Short mmCIF file of C-alpha atoms in Angstrom, two decimals:
data_model
loop_
_atom_site.label_atom_id
_atom_site.label_comp_id
_atom_site.label_asym_id
_atom_site.label_seq_id
_atom_site.Cartn_x
_atom_site.Cartn_y
_atom_site.Cartn_z
CA GLU A 751 19.90 -85.68 -28.99
CA ALA A 752 23.58 -85.02 -30.33
CA GLN A 753 25.72 -87.32 -27.89
CA VAL A 754 28.85 -89.47 -27.46
CA THR A 755 27.89 -92.66 -26.02
CA GLN A 756 30.27 -95.00 -24.45
CA ASN A 757 29.99 -99.07 -23.30
CA PRO A 758 29.99 -100.15 -20.53
CA ARG A 759 29.90 -97.62 -18.27
CA TYR A 760 31.05 -99.62 -15.41
CA LEU A 761 33.38 -102.45 -16.03
CA ILE A 762 35.38 -104.44 -13.32
CA THR A 763 37.84 -107.37 -14.94
CA VAL A 764 40.70 -109.17 -14.24
CA THR A 765 44.56 -108.75 -15.54
CA GLY A 766 45.05 -110.42 -18.70
CA LYS A 767 41.52 -110.42 -20.04
CA LYS A 768 40.96 -108.62 -23.61
CA LEU A 769 38.11 -106.28 -23.07
CA THR A 770 36.58 -103.54 -25.60
CA VAL A 771 35.14 -100.36 -24.64
CA THR A 772 32.58 -98.92 -27.28
CA CYS A 773 32.23 -95.35 -28.31
CA SER A 774 30.05 -94.03 -30.53
CA GLN A 775 28.93 -90.12 -31.73
CA ASN A 776 25.76 -89.04 -33.38
CA MET A 777 27.22 -85.52 -34.77
CA ASN A 778 29.07 -86.68 -37.93
CA HIS A 779 32.52 -85.67 -36.25
CA GLU A 780 35.55 -86.14 -37.78
CA TYR A 781 37.67 -85.87 -34.59
CA MET A 782 37.32 -88.52 -31.64
CA SER A 783 39.81 -89.26 -28.85
CA TRP A 784 40.18 -91.22 -25.98
CA TYR A 785 41.34 -90.09 -22.58
CA ARG A 786 41.94 -91.43 -18.75
CA GLN A 787 41.75 -89.57 -15.83
CA ASP A 788 43.28 -90.56 -12.39
CA PRO A 789 43.47 -88.69 -9.10
CA GLY A 790 45.60 -85.62 -9.44
CA LEU A 791 46.98 -86.36 -12.99
CA GLY A 792 43.76 -84.63 -14.51
CA LEU A 793 42.87 -85.77 -18.03
CA ARG A 794 45.59 -87.49 -20.36
CA GLN A 795 44.93 -88.54 -24.20
CA ILE A 796 45.57 -91.70 -24.79
CA TYR A 797 44.54 -91.97 -28.33
CA TYR A 798 43.15 -89.94 -31.15
CA SER A 799 41.27 -89.66 -34.46
CA MET A 800 41.25 -86.87 -37.06
CA ASN A 801 39.24 -89.17 -39.51
CA VAL A 802 38.34 -92.37 -40.68
CA GLU A 803 41.75 -94.91 -41.01
CA VAL A 804 43.68 -92.08 -39.30
CA THR A 805 44.62 -92.66 -35.64
CA ASP A 806 47.68 -91.44 -33.44
CA LYS A 807 49.34 -91.43 -30.35
CA GLY A 808 48.43 -88.90 -27.47
CA ASP A 809 50.64 -88.58 -24.17
CA VAL A 810 49.82 -92.40 -22.80
CA PRO A 811 48.88 -94.67 -25.44
CA GLU A 812 51.01 -97.55 -23.81
CA GLY A 813 48.69 -100.63 -23.16
CA TYR A 814 45.99 -99.40 -25.44
CA LYS A 815 44.97 -99.78 -29.55
CA VAL A 816 42.24 -98.26 -31.15
CA SER A 817 40.53 -98.45 -34.95
CA ARG A 818 38.43 -96.01 -36.90
CA LYS A 819 36.96 -98.25 -39.65
CA GLU A 820 33.63 -96.01 -39.49
CA LYS A 821 33.29 -91.82 -38.70
CA ARG A 822 30.60 -92.49 -35.74
CA ASN A 823 32.51 -95.35 -33.84
CA PHE A 824 36.03 -95.23 -31.90
CA PRO A 825 36.56 -98.35 -29.67
CA LEU A 826 39.16 -98.53 -26.71
CA ILE A 827 41.05 -101.85 -26.88
CA LEU A 828 42.77 -103.45 -23.94
CA GLU A 829 44.59 -106.65 -25.28
CA SER A 830 46.25 -107.51 -22.06
CA PRO A 831 44.86 -105.06 -18.86
CA SER A 832 46.85 -104.79 -16.06
CA PRO A 833 45.93 -103.12 -12.74
CA ASN A 834 47.69 -99.72 -13.61
CA GLN A 835 45.12 -99.43 -15.82
CA THR A 836 42.05 -99.30 -13.60
CA SER A 837 40.83 -95.83 -14.33
CA LEU A 838 38.16 -93.56 -15.59
CA TYR A 839 38.21 -93.15 -19.27
CA PHE A 840 36.31 -90.54 -21.67
CA CYS A 841 35.60 -90.51 -25.41
CA ALA A 842 35.12 -87.61 -27.03
CA SER A 843 34.00 -86.17 -30.01
CA SER A 844 34.37 -82.51 -31.98
CA LEU A 845 34.34 -81.25 -35.56
CA GLN A 846 38.10 -80.65 -36.18
CA GLY A 847 39.34 -80.60 -32.85
CA ASP A 848 38.09 -77.41 -31.35
CA GLU A 849 35.12 -77.72 -28.96
CA GLN A 850 34.96 -81.74 -27.81
CA PHE A 851 32.35 -83.56 -26.39
CA PHE A 852 32.52 -86.11 -23.60
CA GLY A 853 31.17 -88.75 -23.00
CA PRO A 854 29.54 -89.89 -19.88
CA GLY A 855 32.94 -92.08 -18.81
CA THR A 856 33.79 -95.73 -18.17
CA ARG A 857 34.81 -96.50 -15.02
CA LEU A 858 37.47 -99.60 -15.08
CA THR A 859 38.52 -101.56 -12.64
CA VAL A 860 41.48 -104.54 -13.46
CA LEU A 861 41.99 -106.71 -10.43
CA LEU B 1427 53.36 -80.28 -26.50
CA ALA B 1428 52.39 -77.13 -25.09
CA LYS B 1429 52.30 -77.91 -21.30
CA THR B 1430 49.62 -76.01 -18.80
CA THR B 1431 49.98 -75.07 -15.71
CA GLN B 1432 46.88 -73.97 -13.02
CA PRO B 1433 46.55 -73.25 -9.34
CA ILE B 1434 45.56 -76.64 -7.95
CA SER B 1435 42.61 -75.05 -6.12
CA MET B 1436 40.86 -71.73 -5.31
CA ASP B 1437 37.80 -70.78 -2.85
CA SER B 1438 35.14 -68.42 -3.69
CA TYR B 1439 31.93 -67.11 -2.61
CA GLU B 1440 28.60 -66.81 -4.33
CA GLY B 1441 28.56 -62.99 -6.37
CA GLN B 1442 31.73 -62.71 -6.54
CA GLU B 1443 34.05 -62.55 -9.87
CA VAL B 1444 36.65 -65.43 -10.38
CA ASN B 1445 39.82 -65.26 -12.62
CA ILE B 1446 41.77 -68.58 -13.17
CA THR B 1447 44.97 -68.67 -14.91
CA CYS B 1448 46.80 -70.62 -16.99
CA SER B 1449 50.31 -70.45 -18.07
CA HIS B 1450 51.29 -72.07 -21.27
CA ASN B 1451 55.07 -70.49 -21.99
CA ASN B 1452 55.40 -73.01 -24.68
CA ILE B 1453 52.21 -72.37 -26.64
CA ALA B 1454 52.54 -72.45 -30.55
CA THR B 1455 51.80 -69.80 -33.05
CA ASN B 1456 48.72 -71.91 -34.09
CA ASP B 1457 47.73 -72.94 -30.82
CA TYR B 1458 44.09 -71.97 -29.65
CA ILE B 1459 43.24 -72.05 -25.94
CA THR B 1460 40.15 -73.63 -24.55
CA TRP B 1461 38.95 -74.00 -21.23
CA TYR B 1462 36.42 -76.99 -19.80
CA GLN B 1463 34.55 -77.34 -16.74
CA GLN B 1464 34.09 -80.53 -15.10
CA PHE B 1465 31.65 -81.70 -12.40
CA PRO B 1466 32.19 -85.11 -10.21
CA SER B 1467 31.28 -88.13 -12.67
CA GLN B 1468 31.06 -86.13 -15.37
CA GLY B 1469 32.84 -85.77 -18.99
CA PRO B 1470 34.39 -82.31 -19.16
CA ARG B 1471 32.10 -79.64 -20.80
CA PHE B 1472 33.27 -76.88 -23.30
CA ILE B 1473 33.16 -73.13 -21.63
CA ILE B 1474 34.92 -71.03 -24.07
CA GLN B 1475 37.57 -70.70 -26.60
CA GLY B 1476 39.88 -67.95 -28.04
CA TYR B 1477 43.16 -66.88 -29.76
CA LYS B 1478 44.11 -63.67 -28.79
CA THR B 1479 42.71 -60.80 -26.98
CA LYS B 1480 39.50 -61.19 -25.00
CA VAL B 1481 36.62 -63.60 -26.15
CA THR B 1482 33.00 -63.39 -24.35
CA ASN B 1483 30.34 -65.69 -23.99
CA GLU B 1484 27.51 -66.16 -22.15
CA VAL B 1485 29.34 -67.72 -19.46
CA ALA B 1486 32.51 -66.21 -19.33
CA SER B 1487 35.08 -64.51 -20.55
CA LEU B 1488 38.92 -65.21 -21.75
CA PHE B 1489 41.58 -62.55 -21.58
CA ILE B 1490 44.76 -63.64 -23.24
CA PRO B 1491 47.84 -61.32 -23.19
CA ALA B 1492 49.66 -60.13 -26.10
CA ASP B 1493 52.60 -63.05 -25.83
CA ARG B 1494 49.59 -65.74 -25.29
CA LYS B 1495 51.81 -67.11 -22.59
CA SER B 1496 48.87 -67.34 -20.32
CA SER B 1497 45.65 -66.99 -20.39
CA THR B 1498 42.43 -66.14 -17.66
CA LEU B 1499 39.47 -67.32 -17.44
CA SER B 1500 36.78 -64.91 -15.79
CA LEU B 1501 33.45 -66.33 -14.39
CA PRO B 1502 31.28 -63.46 -13.56
CA ARG B 1503 29.21 -63.81 -9.86
CA VAL B 1504 29.87 -67.39 -9.35
CA SER B 1505 27.03 -69.48 -8.10
CA LEU B 1506 27.25 -72.50 -5.96
CA SER B 1507 26.70 -74.66 -9.21
CA ASP B 1508 29.95 -73.18 -10.41
CA THR B 1509 31.78 -75.33 -8.34
CA ALA B 1510 33.57 -77.98 -10.04
CA VAL B 1511 37.16 -78.44 -11.72
CA TYR B 1512 38.11 -76.26 -14.49
CA TYR B 1513 40.68 -77.47 -17.32
CA CYS B 1514 42.81 -75.39 -19.41
CA LEU B 1515 43.87 -76.77 -22.68
CA VAL B 1516 46.32 -75.71 -25.37
CA GLY B 1517 46.19 -76.48 -29.00
CA VAL B 1518 43.68 -77.45 -31.91
CA PRO B 1519 44.27 -80.66 -33.81
CA SER B 1520 42.87 -78.96 -37.32
CA THR B 1521 46.17 -77.08 -36.93
CA GLY B 1522 48.17 -80.12 -36.93
CA ARG B 1523 48.51 -83.81 -36.20
CA ARG B 1524 49.15 -83.26 -32.51
CA ALA B 1525 47.61 -84.82 -29.30
CA LEU B 1526 46.02 -82.33 -26.99
CA THR B 1527 46.85 -82.11 -23.31
CA PHE B 1528 44.93 -81.34 -20.72
CA GLY B 1529 46.78 -79.47 -17.18
CA SER B 1530 45.74 -81.15 -13.85
CA GLY B 1531 42.98 -78.44 -13.50
CA THR B 1532 41.68 -76.25 -11.09
CA ARG B 1533 39.44 -77.10 -8.42
CA LEU B 1534 36.75 -73.99 -7.57
CA GLN B 1535 34.99 -73.97 -4.77
CA VAL B 1536 32.30 -71.44 -4.11
CA GLN B 1537 30.89 -70.89 -1.00
CA PRO B 1538 27.40 -69.80 0.23
#
C-alpha cells in the first residue's frame, strides 16, 4: 500500500531533550516536506527536500533540522525542543511537489 | 511567497453546491493552484489542481479566471461527509526551489 508513515504518532517530552520524528514513504517520491499545524494558523511548512541531499527552508525552520540521506526517509530533528514547538506535525511526499501525500501526523507536546 | 486568503468558515446544507474562493494576488507565472481537504486529526488530502480556466474531476471543479489572482473550488451537491477544512495552496516546487505556503483554510460545515 502506498503510504507515508510517521513515528511516533504521539510524543510528550521536556524542554531541551533532543528528539527525532521519523518520516518514510514507499512511493519513490522525490519531494518530501514537513509541516506544523497550530490552531488558527493552518499548515506552515518547516523544511522541504527536492531530492536526496537537497533540503531547503520553508516558512518556519527555526529550531528544526532535517536530513535526506535516502530517498524514502526524511527525519525531523528538534535539537533542543521548547514549549512553542508543541504542535501537530505532518510529513508529506510527492513526485515533484504537485499532489502531496500526507502522513497521519505526530502530536508533540513539549513541557 | 504567494500568500493566499480564504474565508474562515462557510455553512451549507446537504445537496447544495458550495463554492469556496481563494485569493492569491501575487501568484507567479509558473505557479499552480492546488486544493486540499482535511478532516480532524488527519493529514490533508489532495482534491484538485489547476493552472488556468477550468479543471474538473470526479469530486470537484476548479475555476481560475484569466488573471489567475483568485480561484474557486466548487463542490457539487455536498453531503455531511464533506464537512472539513479546505486549503488553497499556490506554487509547485518542480517549477523552482520555493517553499509551499498553505492558507489558514476554510472550515465548511454541512448541515442536514
